[in-house]
GROMACS .gro file of C-alpha atoms in nm:
model
  308
    1MET     CA    1  -0.776   0.027  -1.131
    2GLY     CA    2  -0.580   0.165  -0.838
    3LEU     CA    3  -0.480   0.521  -0.746
    4LEU     CA    4  -0.164   0.488  -0.535
    5ARG     CA    5   0.037   0.769  -0.376
    6ASP     CA    6   0.376   0.749  -0.211
    7ARG     CA    7   0.472   0.940   0.104
    8ALA     CA    8   0.567   1.244  -0.103
    9GLY     CA    9   0.219   1.254  -0.260
   10ARG     CA   10   0.336   1.133  -0.601
   11VAL     CA   11   0.103   0.912  -0.808
   12LEU     CA   12   0.203   0.580  -0.963
   13ILE     CA   13   0.143   0.533  -1.337
   14SER     CA   14   0.257   0.269  -1.584
   15ARG     CA   15   0.299   0.261  -1.961
   16ARG     CA   16   0.090   0.028  -2.174
   17GLY     CA   17   0.284  -0.224  -2.380
   18ALA     CA   18   0.306  -0.238  -2.758
   19ASP     CA   19   0.086  -0.549  -2.785
   20VAL     CA   20  -0.228  -0.422  -2.606
   21HIS     CA   21  -0.520  -0.189  -2.681
   22LEU     CA   22  -0.405   0.178  -2.697
   23PRO     CA   23  -0.033   0.092  -2.692
   24GLY     CA   24   0.218   0.337  -2.549
   25LEU     CA   25  -0.031   0.540  -2.347
   26TRP     CA   26   0.000   0.578  -1.972
   27GLU     CA   27  -0.247   0.430  -1.726
   28PHE     CA   28  -0.303   0.355  -1.360
   29PRO     CA   29  -0.223   0.009  -1.219
   30GLY     CA   30  -0.490  -0.255  -1.264
   31GLY     CA   31  -0.643  -0.481  -1.523
   32LYS     CA   32  -0.942  -0.685  -1.633
   33CYS     CA   33  -1.173  -0.877  -1.402
   34ASP     CA   34  -1.170  -1.252  -1.442
   35PRO     CA   35  -1.510  -1.419  -1.495
   36GLY     CA   36  -1.713  -1.393  -1.174
   37GLU     CA   37  -1.453  -1.170  -1.007
   38GLY     CA   38  -1.552  -0.846  -0.834
   39GLY     CA   39  -1.373  -0.516  -0.881
   40ARG     CA   40  -1.200  -0.515  -0.543
   41ALA     CA   41  -1.080  -0.874  -0.579
   42ALA     CA   42  -0.952  -0.798  -0.930
   43LEU     CA   43  -0.763  -0.495  -0.802
   44GLN     CA   44  -0.596  -0.697  -0.527
   45ARG     CA   45  -0.496  -0.971  -0.773
   46GLU     CA   46  -0.369  -0.727  -1.036
   47LEU     CA   47  -0.160  -0.530  -0.785
   48ARG     CA   48  -0.006  -0.854  -0.663
   49GLU     CA   49   0.069  -0.976  -1.016
   50GLU     CA   50   0.183  -0.642  -1.165
   51LEU     CA   51   0.353  -0.473  -0.870
   52GLY     CA   52   0.420  -0.740  -0.608
   53ILE     CA   53   0.219  -0.563  -0.336
   54GLU     CA   54  -0.080  -0.656  -0.120
   55ALA     CA   55  -0.353  -0.392  -0.095
   56LEU     CA   56  -0.449  -0.350   0.271
   57ALA     CA   57  -0.705  -0.069   0.240
   58ALA     CA   58  -0.884   0.051  -0.073
   59THR     CA   59  -1.198   0.262  -0.129
   60GLU     CA   60  -1.393   0.277  -0.454
   61ILE     CA   61  -1.408   0.637  -0.578
   62LEU     CA   62  -1.516   0.621  -0.945
   63VAL     CA   63  -1.713   0.400  -1.184
   64ILE     CA   64  -1.641   0.505  -1.542
   65ALA     CA   65  -1.824   0.371  -1.847
   66HIS     CA   66  -1.659   0.466  -2.176
   67ALA     CA   67  -1.715   0.367  -2.538
   68TYR     CA   68  -1.417   0.354  -2.774
   69PRO     CA   69  -1.478   0.302  -3.148
   70ASP     CA   70  -1.392  -0.067  -3.119
   71ARG     CA   71  -1.500  -0.156  -2.763
   72SER     CA   72  -1.668  -0.040  -2.444
   73VAL     CA   73  -1.512  -0.051  -2.099
   74GLU     CA   74  -1.621  -0.002  -1.740
   75LEU     CA   75  -1.348   0.108  -1.501
   76ARG     CA   76  -1.394   0.064  -1.128
   77VAL     CA   77  -1.137   0.287  -0.963
   78PHE     CA   78  -1.010   0.249  -0.606
   79ARG     CA   79  -0.803   0.484  -0.395
   80VAL     CA   80  -0.545   0.253  -0.236
   81GLU     CA   81  -0.468   0.397   0.107
   82ALA     CA   82  -0.230   0.127   0.232
   83TRP     CA   83  -0.037  -0.167   0.095
   84ARG     CA   84   0.231  -0.412   0.200
   85GLY     CA   85   0.545  -0.475  -0.001
   86GLN     CA   86   0.775  -0.287  -0.237
   87VAL     CA   87   0.634  -0.163  -0.569
   88THR     CA   88   0.820  -0.356  -0.841
   89PRO     CA   89   0.750  -0.381  -1.218
   90ARG     CA   90   0.695  -0.757  -1.215
   91GLU     CA   91   0.579  -0.766  -1.579
   92GLY     CA   92   0.862  -0.553  -1.713
   93GLN     CA   93   0.638  -0.249  -1.753
   94SER     CA   94   0.764   0.109  -1.729
   95LEU     CA   95   0.660   0.270  -1.398
   96GLN     CA   96   0.682   0.631  -1.282
   97TRP     CA   97   0.591   0.816  -0.963
   98VAL     CA   98   0.461   1.153  -1.082
   99GLU     CA   99   0.368   1.478  -0.911
  100PRO     CA  100  -0.010   1.517  -0.950
  101ARG     CA  101   0.006   1.847  -1.138
  102ALA     CA  102   0.255   1.694  -1.383
  103LEU     CA  103   0.007   1.426  -1.495
  104VAL     CA  104  -0.125   1.659  -1.766
  105ARG     CA  105   0.206   1.610  -1.951
  106PHE     CA  106   0.137   1.237  -1.999
  107ALA     CA  107  -0.091   1.083  -2.263
  108PHE     CA  108  -0.367   0.870  -2.107
  109PRO     CA  109  -0.662   0.684  -2.262
  110GLU     CA  110  -0.973   0.902  -2.277
  111ALA     CA  111  -1.148   0.678  -2.024
  112SER     CA  112  -0.881   0.768  -1.765
  113ARG     CA  113  -0.956   1.141  -1.773
  114ALA     CA  114  -1.161   1.134  -1.451
  115ILE     CA  115  -0.889   0.932  -1.274
  116VAL     CA  116  -0.631   1.194  -1.370
  117ASN     CA  117  -0.867   1.460  -1.231
  118ALA     CA  118  -0.905   1.268  -0.904
  119ALA     CA  119  -0.527   1.242  -0.876
  120ARG     CA  120  -0.478   1.614  -0.943
  121LEU     CA  121  -0.754   1.751  -0.722
  122PRO     CA  122  -0.678   1.840  -0.358
  123GLU     CA  123  -0.869   1.735  -0.048
  124PHE     CA  124  -0.990   2.083   0.051
  125TYR     CA  125  -1.190   2.323  -0.167
  126LEU     CA  126  -1.236   2.661   0.003
  127ILE     CA  127  -1.540   2.871  -0.094
  128SER     CA  128  -1.510   3.244  -0.043
  129PRO     CA  129  -1.746   3.414   0.202
  130GLU     CA  130  -1.968   3.682   0.054
  131PRO     CA  131  -1.878   4.041   0.140
  132GLN     CA  132  -2.182   4.221   0.276
  133SER     CA  133  -2.086   4.527   0.073
  134ALA     CA  134  -1.817   4.649  -0.163
  135ALA     CA  135  -1.651   4.817   0.135
  136GLN     CA  136  -1.604   4.477   0.302
  137ILE     CA  137  -1.415   4.325   0.009
  138ASP     CA  138  -1.072   4.411   0.152
  139ILE     CA  139  -1.165   4.253   0.487
  140GLU     CA  140  -1.264   3.921   0.328
  141VAL     CA  141  -0.961   3.923   0.096
  142ARG     CA  142  -0.724   3.962   0.392
  143ARG     CA  143  -0.910   3.688   0.578
  144ILE     CA  144  -0.875   3.444   0.288
  145ASP     CA  145  -0.513   3.543   0.230
  146ARG     CA  146  -0.429   3.456   0.591
  147ARG     CA  147  -0.600   3.117   0.552
  148LEU     CA  148  -0.424   3.032   0.226
  149ALA     CA  149  -0.091   3.128   0.383
  150ARG     CA  150  -0.140   2.853   0.644
  151GLY     CA  151  -0.143   2.592   0.368
  152GLY     CA  152  -0.358   2.287   0.310
  153ILE     CA  153  -0.599   2.451   0.064
  154GLY     CA  154  -0.545   2.353  -0.298
  155LEU     CA  155  -0.855   2.497  -0.461
  156LEU     CA  156  -1.055   2.820  -0.416
  157GLN     CA  157  -1.405   2.900  -0.542
  158ILE     CA  158  -1.479   3.272  -0.573
  159ARG     CA  159  -1.848   3.311  -0.497
  160ALA     CA  160  -2.045   3.622  -0.403
  161PRO     CA  161  -2.395   3.607  -0.557
  162GLY     CA  162  -2.503   3.930  -0.388
  163LEU     CA  163  -2.240   4.147  -0.560
  164GLU     CA  164  -2.294   4.328  -0.890
  165GLN     CA  165  -2.048   4.265  -1.170
  166ALA     CA  166  -1.800   4.546  -1.101
  167PRO     CA  167  -1.748   4.478  -0.726
  168PHE     CA  168  -1.749   4.102  -0.794
  169LEU     CA  169  -1.464   4.140  -1.043
  170GLU     CA  170  -1.277   4.359  -0.795
  171TYR     CA  171  -1.319   4.081  -0.536
  172ALA     CA  172  -1.216   3.815  -0.789
  173HIS     CA  173  -0.900   3.994  -0.904
  174ALA     CA  174  -0.789   4.049  -0.543
  175LEU     CA  175  -0.847   3.683  -0.456
  176LEU     CA  176  -0.672   3.566  -0.773
  177ALA     CA  177  -0.363   3.756  -0.663
  178CYS     CA  178  -0.380   3.585  -0.321
  179ALA     CA  179  -0.427   3.243  -0.479
  180GLN     CA  180  -0.136   3.294  -0.716
  181ARG     CA  181   0.094   3.385  -0.427
  182HIS     CA  182   0.004   3.062  -0.247
  183GLY     CA  183  -0.010   2.826  -0.547
  184VAL     CA  184  -0.386   2.769  -0.524
  185GLU     CA  185  -0.604   2.701  -0.830
  186VAL     CA  186  -0.922   2.908  -0.873
  187LEU     CA  187  -1.275   2.864  -1.004
  188VAL     CA  188  -1.533   3.142  -1.033
  189ASN     CA  189  -1.902   3.092  -0.955
  190ALA     CA  190  -2.064   3.368  -1.161
  191PRO     CA  191  -2.233   3.427  -1.498
  192HIS     CA  192  -2.016   3.311  -1.785
  193ALA     CA  193  -2.001   3.659  -1.937
  194TRP     CA  194  -1.826   3.786  -1.625
  195LEU     CA  195  -1.533   3.553  -1.691
  196ASP     CA  196  -1.433   3.773  -1.984
  197GLY     CA  197  -1.287   4.017  -1.732
  198LEU     CA  198  -1.067   3.747  -1.574
  199PRO     CA  199  -0.761   3.545  -1.686
  200PRO     CA  200  -0.852   3.285  -1.953
  201THR     CA  201  -0.709   2.996  -1.749
  202ILE     CA  202  -0.954   3.038  -1.462
  203GLY     CA  203  -1.205   2.762  -1.389
  204TRP     CA  204  -1.585   2.789  -1.386
  205HIS     CA  205  -1.805   2.652  -1.108
  206LEU     CA  206  -2.165   2.600  -1.217
  207SER     CA  207  -2.459   2.649  -0.988
  208GLU     CA  208  -2.719   2.376  -1.034
  209ARG     CA  209  -2.937   2.623  -1.225
  210ARG     CA  210  -2.653   2.704  -1.468
  211LEU     CA  211  -2.574   2.333  -1.502
  212TRP     CA  212  -2.928   2.259  -1.624
  213SER     CA  213  -2.914   2.550  -1.870
  214LEU     CA  214  -2.623   2.396  -2.065
  215SER     CA  215  -2.665   2.139  -2.340
  216ALA     CA  216  -2.292   2.070  -2.391
  217ARG     CA  217  -1.966   2.122  -2.209
  218PRO     CA  218  -1.856   2.485  -2.252
  219ASP     CA  219  -1.504   2.586  -2.344
  220CYS     CA  220  -1.309   2.619  -2.022
  221ALA     CA  221  -0.931   2.620  -1.993
  222GLY     CA  222  -0.942   2.567  -1.617
  223TRP     CA  223  -1.147   2.328  -1.404
  224LEU     CA  224  -1.519   2.292  -1.480
  225ALA     CA  225  -1.724   2.196  -1.173
  226ALA     CA  226  -2.087   2.196  -1.062
  227SER     CA  227  -2.295   2.197  -0.745
  228VAL     CA  228  -2.554   1.918  -0.730
  229HIS     CA  229  -2.807   1.805  -0.473
  230ASP     CA  230  -2.961   1.487  -0.614
  231ARG     CA  231  -2.908   1.198  -0.855
  232GLY     CA  232  -3.068   1.375  -1.150
  233ALA     CA  233  -2.832   1.671  -1.127
  234LEU     CA  234  -2.533   1.442  -1.074
  235ASP     CA  235  -2.621   1.245  -1.386
  236ARG     CA  236  -2.656   1.571  -1.578
  237ALA     CA  237  -2.314   1.687  -1.459
  238MET     CA  238  -2.150   1.360  -1.560
  239ALA     CA  239  -2.314   1.370  -1.903
  240LEU     CA  240  -2.187   1.723  -1.978
  241PRO     CA  241  -1.920   1.626  -1.851
  242VAL     CA  242  -1.776   1.835  -1.568
  243ASP     CA  243  -1.441   1.765  -1.403
  244PHE     CA  244  -1.585   1.729  -1.052
  245VAL     CA  245  -1.897   1.801  -0.849
  246VAL     CA  246  -1.981   1.931  -0.503
  247VAL     CA  247  -2.266   1.746  -0.327
  248GLY     CA  248  -2.454   1.869  -0.023
  249PRO     CA  249  -2.561   1.950   0.228
  250VAL     CA  250  -2.416   1.652   0.413
  251GLN     CA  251  -2.494   1.810   0.752
  252ARG     CA  252  -2.707   2.109   0.853
  253THR     CA  253  -2.556   2.447   0.776
  254LEU     CA  254  -2.602   2.803   0.895
  255THR     CA  255  -2.620   2.919   0.534
  256HIS     CA  256  -2.915   2.694   0.443
  257PRO     CA  257  -3.069   2.568   0.770
  258GLU     CA  258  -3.391   2.466   0.592
  259ALA     CA  259  -3.217   2.218   0.357
  260PRO     CA  260  -3.251   1.854   0.470
  261PRO     CA  261  -2.904   1.702   0.519
  262LEU     CA  262  -2.795   1.391   0.334
  263GLY     CA  263  -2.585   1.251   0.617
  264PHE     CA  264  -2.270   1.054   0.543
  265GLN     CA  265  -2.467   0.747   0.430
  266GLY     CA  266  -2.677   0.958   0.195
  267PHE     CA  267  -2.361   1.116   0.057
  268ALA     CA  268  -2.208   0.770   0.006
  269ASP     CA  269  -2.524   0.645  -0.170
  270LEU     CA  270  -2.528   0.945  -0.405
  271ARG     CA  271  -2.156   0.923  -0.473
  272ALA     CA  272  -2.172   0.551  -0.553
  273GLY     CA  273  -2.139   0.504  -0.924
  274ALA     CA  274  -2.018   0.859  -0.989
  275ALA     CA  275  -1.792   0.893  -1.291
  276CYS     CA  276  -1.623   1.209  -1.162
  277PRO     CA  277  -1.466   1.312  -0.829
  278VAL     CA  278  -1.717   1.427  -0.564
  279PHE     CA  279  -1.658   1.680  -0.286
  280ALA     CA  280  -1.882   1.687   0.022
  281LEU     CA  281  -2.037   2.019   0.128
  282GLY     CA  282  -2.237   2.134   0.427
  283GLY     CA  283  -2.145   2.168   0.793
  284LEU     CA  284  -1.808   1.998   0.743
  285GLY     CA  285  -1.449   2.073   0.839
  286PRO     CA  286  -1.110   1.898   0.832
  287VAL     CA  287  -1.211   1.667   1.118
  288ASP     CA  288  -1.473   1.513   0.884
  289LEU     CA  289  -1.226   1.427   0.607
  290PRO     CA  290  -1.179   1.059   0.710
  291ALA     CA  291  -1.556   1.000   0.700
  292VAL     CA  292  -1.587   1.170   0.362
  293LYS     CA  293  -1.301   0.969   0.212
  294ALA     CA  294  -1.439   0.647   0.359
  295ALA     CA  295  -1.758   0.724   0.163
  296GLY     CA  296  -1.553   0.754  -0.156
  297GLY     CA  297  -1.545   1.134  -0.161
  298GLN     CA  298  -1.260   1.341  -0.301
  299GLY     CA  299  -1.260   1.580  -0.007
  300ILE     CA  300  -1.443   1.869   0.159
  301ALA     CA  301  -1.578   2.195   0.017
  302ALA     CA  302  -1.666   2.460   0.274
  303ILE     CA  303  -1.670   2.825   0.373
  304ARG     CA  304  -1.658   2.849   0.753
  305GLY     CA  305  -1.541   2.491   0.805
  306LEU     CA  306  -1.217   2.557   0.616
  307LEU     CA  307  -1.178   2.930   0.662
  308ASP     CA  308  -1.213   2.957   1.040
   0.00000   0.00000   0.00000
C-alpha cells in the first residue's frame, strides 16, 4: 500500500467497491501481490493500474499483520515520496485528498489503523527539557513557547521526571496552554494517576518500564506512545498496541553519554518490520531528517536538537 501526499500535505485515500472484502470502507492505494511478486513491485504495478502514475521513490515504513474473522492479511506500506504522472481514478474508484487530521472522520479497515497514524503524525516530536527546580518552570515554558511559535513542531511530550506531582502539573498546564495556542498535540510522560489532573484528551507517553508493566492497552483518548531501546520492547509495544514508538539513542547524547548508539543502520534494522510508526531519538536534529526517513522512520524526537 502507498502513502501519498500532495504539495499541500493532503493524503490520498480511495473507497473500496461494493464487490470486495470490507465494502464501502476507505483505504490507501495499493492491492494484492501477484504470485512471486515483491511488495515494492506490487506497489508500483498497483499505482500504475489504479492511478496511472509511476512511483519514482518509495520507502517501506510499516509491515502490518492482521487477522480478520474470515482471513489474515499482511500489509507492506510504503511512503511514496515522488511519482510521475497525474493521479486519475483509472478503475472508477472514489478518490479524495484529505487533510491528515481529518482522516479520523473516515471509516477504514482495522488493519489500516497504523497507516492512518503514520499519515496523521508529524515529522518532529519535541520533548520538554526538565526544569531544575519549580522556580525554573516559567523559564522553560517561555523557551518552549518561543520554539512552538516558529512552527514545524506538531507534537510535544511533557517530561520532567525530577519534579514532584504538584510542580509537574503546574509545568504541564502551562505547556498545554502554549501547545493549544500553536495547534500542537501533547503527550505526558508521567505516572498514569497524574493524568487525572489534566484534560482527558491528552496523550500518554510510556517509559519502557511503564510499557512492561502493562498487560493490555490502557484507555487513552489521545495518542499512546512508548520509548523502546531493543527488539523485545518494540515487540511488546506493538502487541499492546501503542500508536507509535520512539527508538534510541541513534547517536550519542549529552543526556545519556554512556548508552551505546544504534547508528542509522541499527535504527533501520530495528525499525524494519515495525507495525507502528517509529521516531528516532538521540543526538539528532532537523538536518538528520532525510537519513531517518530513508531508514523508514516517521521523524525525529528530541530535546536540544529541536528546541535550540
